[in-house]
């Protein structure tokens, strides 16, 4: 057994000892996430190990997002103890007072980007928006940056961008205008919209789901696209002639909260502490392409070295990407989305 692996086991044992309490035995909590293969991965990575370690039962449900939490809290009918949301939703829900305060005496926040650690919400995983292109069209000389994607003379071809995720497309549009990754936020929304307007007439498809984006590329209906890294990874694994990297990727975080009025807050707090721990975070990329939010996961020895380079939140890959600013979009999402929708629908 190597030293890193043995240290990881000791750390896990210490975490379980610090969280275990006789009063918790037999407790039941309900956790809501997005369903599908992602939630199946979370069950293996987070939920089952936590239930086993703490001696509790974790029931699962699915969520459609912040509106579901708002309805439960305002209706005094909270049925979830923990739920997952997008980081911008966490920022908005926090402003509305929909969540319980988190106890960072129980939850160890070290290793998590401070931008994703708040009084009542904490990051849980990362997805990336990346640029993908077909190698049967471009060989190894395809577009590598968003400025390349916007350059229709140098890189002619059919294009697709997200028409449903304004925050993502405005972020890549800002990068396409020449901004370095550390200057994208706060986004100049009007400037980003001007950038979108420049490419708008050359976009053959505005995709509205990850599945659609993947199918457009897979079927050769487009030669290049913005796409979520998990979908891009699936195409590579299936042998599609595609290439992508995390250069100028846009990192989007998911977060977890305890809804205000949750019936099992104490058990939920300890479960959430387990979910964000390096030891369980390191499990996630063993099952799915969403990256760990805790950078210490990469120090546990649980993630194979040859896998790390393909994980969006690996330290070397994070340096290449822009992290979406949840609080910026909390304050600007509605107006920016309206302007974006009006533009792409012209």
Tab-separated table of C-alpha atoms in Angstrom, residues 11-175:
chain	number	residue	atom	x	y	z
A	11	UNK	CA	-8.177	10.374	7.128
A	12	UNK	CA	-11.434	8.624	6.268
A	13	UNK	CA	-11.411	6.782	9.575
A	14	UNK	CA	-10.816	10.041	11.406
A	15	UNK	CA	-13.647	11.765	9.572
A	16	UNK	CA	-16.099	8.986	10.381
A	17	UNK	CA	-15.063	9.023	14.033
A	18	UNK	CA	-15.586	12.771	14.278
A	19	UNK	CA	-19.067	12.605	12.732
A	20	UNK	CA	-20.421	9.410	14.231
A	21	UNK	CA	-22.709	9.772	17.227
A	22	UNK	CA	-25.003	7.242	18.900
A	23	UNK	CA	-27.948	9.592	18.596
A	24	UNK	CA	-27.677	9.418	14.807
A	25	UNK	CA	-28.117	5.662	14.555
A	26	UNK	CA	-31.269	4.901	12.593
A	27	UNK	CA	-31.765	8.470	11.340
A	28	UNK	CA	-33.195	8.875	7.846
A	29	UNK	CA	-32.499	11.782	5.520
A	30	UNK	CA	-33.722	12.522	2.011
A	31	UNK	CA	-31.320	13.887	-0.593
A	32	UNK	CA	-32.538	15.309	-3.908
A	33	UNK	CA	-30.337	15.577	-6.990
A	34	UNK	CA	-30.694	15.643	-10.776
A	35	UNK	CA	-31.327	11.971	-11.474
A	36	UNK	CA	-29.836	10.009	-14.363
A	37	UNK	CA	-26.280	8.742	-14.551
A	38	UNK	CA	-25.042	11.667	-12.469
A	39	UNK	CA	-27.176	10.751	-9.462
A	40	UNK	CA	-26.320	7.087	-9.936
A	41	UNK	CA	-22.666	8.103	-9.643
A	42	UNK	CA	-23.408	10.163	-6.537
A	43	UNK	CA	-25.106	7.175	-4.946
A	44	UNK	CA	-21.925	5.138	-5.340
A	45	UNK	CA	-19.525	7.977	-4.572
A	46	UNK	CA	-21.306	9.840	-1.757
A	47	UNK	CA	-24.640	8.515	-0.558
A	48	UNK	CA	-23.984	4.831	0.098
A	49	UNK	CA	-20.558	5.334	1.731
A	50	UNK	CA	-22.040	8.049	3.954
A	51	UNK	CA	-25.045	5.963	4.957
A	52	UNK	CA	-22.784	3.034	5.795
A	53	UNK	CA	-20.287	5.139	7.739
A	54	UNK	CA	-22.838	7.076	9.793
A	55	UNK	CA	-25.334	4.262	10.275
A	56	UNK	CA	-28.173	6.232	8.711
A	57	UNK	CA	-30.592	5.677	5.840
A	58	UNK	CA	-30.363	7.977	2.831
A	59	UNK	CA	-33.473	8.127	0.675
A	60	UNK	CA	-33.184	9.749	-2.732
A	61	UNK	CA	-35.411	12.019	-4.773
A	62	UNK	CA	-34.959	14.197	-7.851
A	63	UNK	CA	-35.257	17.949	-8.178
A	64	UNK	CA	-36.010	20.406	-10.956
A	65	UNK	CA	-34.148	23.188	-9.195
A	66	UNK	CA	-34.707	26.215	-6.999
A	67	UNK	CA	-38.439	26.526	-7.680
A	68	UNK	CA	-38.983	23.148	-5.996
A	69	UNK	CA	-37.119	24.270	-2.878
A	70	UNK	CA	-38.969	27.576	-2.781
A	71	UNK	CA	-42.340	25.838	-2.943
A	72	UNK	CA	-41.442	23.482	-0.100
A	73	UNK	CA	-40.036	26.181	2.168
A	74	UNK	CA	-42.717	28.809	1.602
A	75	UNK	CA	-45.427	26.165	1.907
A	76	UNK	CA	-44.006	24.812	5.185
A	77	UNK	CA	-43.831	21.382	3.543
A	78	UNK	CA	-40.116	20.644	3.408
A	79	UNK	CA	-39.529	17.009	2.441
A	80	UNK	CA	-35.829	17.149	1.580
A	81	UNK	CA	-32.942	17.382	4.024
A	82	UNK	CA	-30.306	18.111	1.382
A	83	UNK	CA	-30.748	19.156	-2.222
A	84	UNK	CA	-28.436	19.950	-5.102
A	85	UNK	CA	-28.736	23.120	-7.162
A	86	UNK	CA	-26.717	25.117	-9.650
A	87	UNK	CA	-24.424	27.609	-7.932
A	88	UNK	CA	-26.350	30.585	-9.306
A	89	UNK	CA	-29.528	29.066	-7.840
A	90	UNK	CA	-27.796	28.663	-4.495
A	91	UNK	CA	-26.825	32.331	-4.595
A	92	UNK	CA	-30.409	33.381	-5.382
A	93	UNK	CA	-31.959	31.056	-2.809
A	94	UNK	CA	-29.549	32.330	-0.186
A	95	UNK	CA	-30.642	35.893	-0.875
A	96	UNK	CA	-34.250	34.752	-0.408
A	97	UNK	CA	-33.441	33.065	2.919
A	98	UNK	CA	-34.485	29.588	1.752
A	99	UNK	CA	-31.632	27.610	3.330
A	100	UNK	CA	-30.358	26.652	6.765
A	101	UNK	CA	-26.979	27.990	7.896
A	102	UNK	CA	-24.174	25.469	7.500
A	103	UNK	CA	-21.929	24.529	10.411
A	104	UNK	CA	-18.325	24.731	9.263
A	105	UNK	CA	-17.267	23.302	12.572
A	106	UNK	CA	-18.729	20.052	11.233
A	107	UNK	CA	-18.132	20.621	7.512
A	108	UNK	CA	-14.449	20.949	6.636
A	109	UNK	CA	-14.288	23.584	3.896
A	110	UNK	CA	-10.534	23.343	3.306
A	111	UNK	CA	-9.754	22.373	-0.265
A	112	UNK	CA	-12.920	24.003	-1.644
A	113	UNK	CA	-12.691	27.239	-3.638
A	114	UNK	CA	-13.751	30.059	-1.247
A	115	UNK	CA	-16.121	31.341	-3.948
A	116	UNK	CA	-18.129	28.154	-3.388
A	117	UNK	CA	-18.181	28.305	0.419
A	118	UNK	CA	-21.015	30.398	1.862
A	119	UNK	CA	-22.996	30.671	5.076
A	120	UNK	CA	-25.784	28.480	3.731
A	121	UNK	CA	-24.440	26.680	0.658
A	122	UNK	CA	-21.324	24.848	-0.446
A	123	UNK	CA	-20.038	23.524	-3.763
A	124	UNK	CA	-20.344	19.810	-4.556
A	125	UNK	CA	-19.085	19.202	-8.143
A	126	UNK	CA	-17.975	20.835	-11.391
A	127	UNK	CA	-19.059	20.667	-15.021
A	128	UNK	CA	-17.162	22.430	-17.808
A	129	UNK	CA	-18.263	24.010	-21.055
A	130	UNK	CA	-15.625	23.160	-23.660
A	131	UNK	CA	-15.013	23.667	-27.369
A	132	UNK	CA	-15.249	20.452	-29.370
A	133	UNK	CA	-14.531	19.937	-33.065
A	134	UNK	CA	-14.589	17.037	-35.508
A	135	UNK	CA	-11.144	15.778	-36.477
A	136	UNK	CA	-12.441	14.260	-39.718
A	137	UNK	CA	-13.089	17.847	-40.813
A	138	UNK	CA	-10.095	19.680	-39.344
A	139	UNK	CA	-7.541	16.997	-38.519
A	140	UNK	CA	-5.467	18.292	-35.620
A	141	UNK	CA	-5.732	21.881	-36.857
A	142	UNK	CA	-9.199	22.653	-35.556
A	143	UNK	CA	-10.271	25.672	-33.508
A	144	UNK	CA	-8.496	25.727	-30.142
A	145	UNK	CA	-9.869	28.960	-28.657
A	146	UNK	CA	-13.212	30.718	-28.687
A	147	UNK	CA	-11.649	33.419	-30.866
A	148	UNK	CA	-10.936	30.600	-33.347
A	149	UNK	CA	-14.562	29.452	-33.088
A	150	UNK	CA	-15.659	33.001	-33.910
A	151	UNK	CA	-13.203	33.182	-36.858
A	152	UNK	CA	-15.399	31.939	-39.692
A	153	UNK	CA	-12.838	32.735	-42.396
A	154	UNK	CA	-10.012	30.684	-40.889
A	155	UNK	CA	-12.310	27.936	-39.577
A	156	UNK	CA	-15.278	27.579	-41.938
A	157	UNK	CA	-17.862	25.024	-40.944
A	158	UNK	CA	-21.157	24.409	-39.213
A	159	UNK	CA	-21.410	25.619	-35.633
A	160	UNK	CA	-23.553	25.065	-32.540
A	161	UNK	CA	-23.796	27.008	-29.296
A	162	UNK	CA	-26.066	26.732	-26.295
A	163	UNK	CA	-29.302	28.610	-26.746
A	164	UNK	CA	-30.655	27.650	-23.329
A	165	UNK	CA	-27.706	28.465	-21.059
A	166	UNK	CA	-27.210	32.199	-21.527
A	167	UNK	CA	-24.615	32.380	-18.751
A	168	UNK	CA	-22.406	29.858	-20.531
A	169	UNK	CA	-22.685	31.330	-24.012
A	170	UNK	CA	-22.117	34.874	-22.754
A	171	UNK	CA	-19.016	33.662	-20.911
A	172	UNK	CA	-17.518	32.046	-24.021
A	173	UNK	CA	-18.502	35.105	-26.056
A	174	UNK	CA	-16.497	37.259	-23.646
A	175	UNK	CA	-13.514	34.944	-24.128
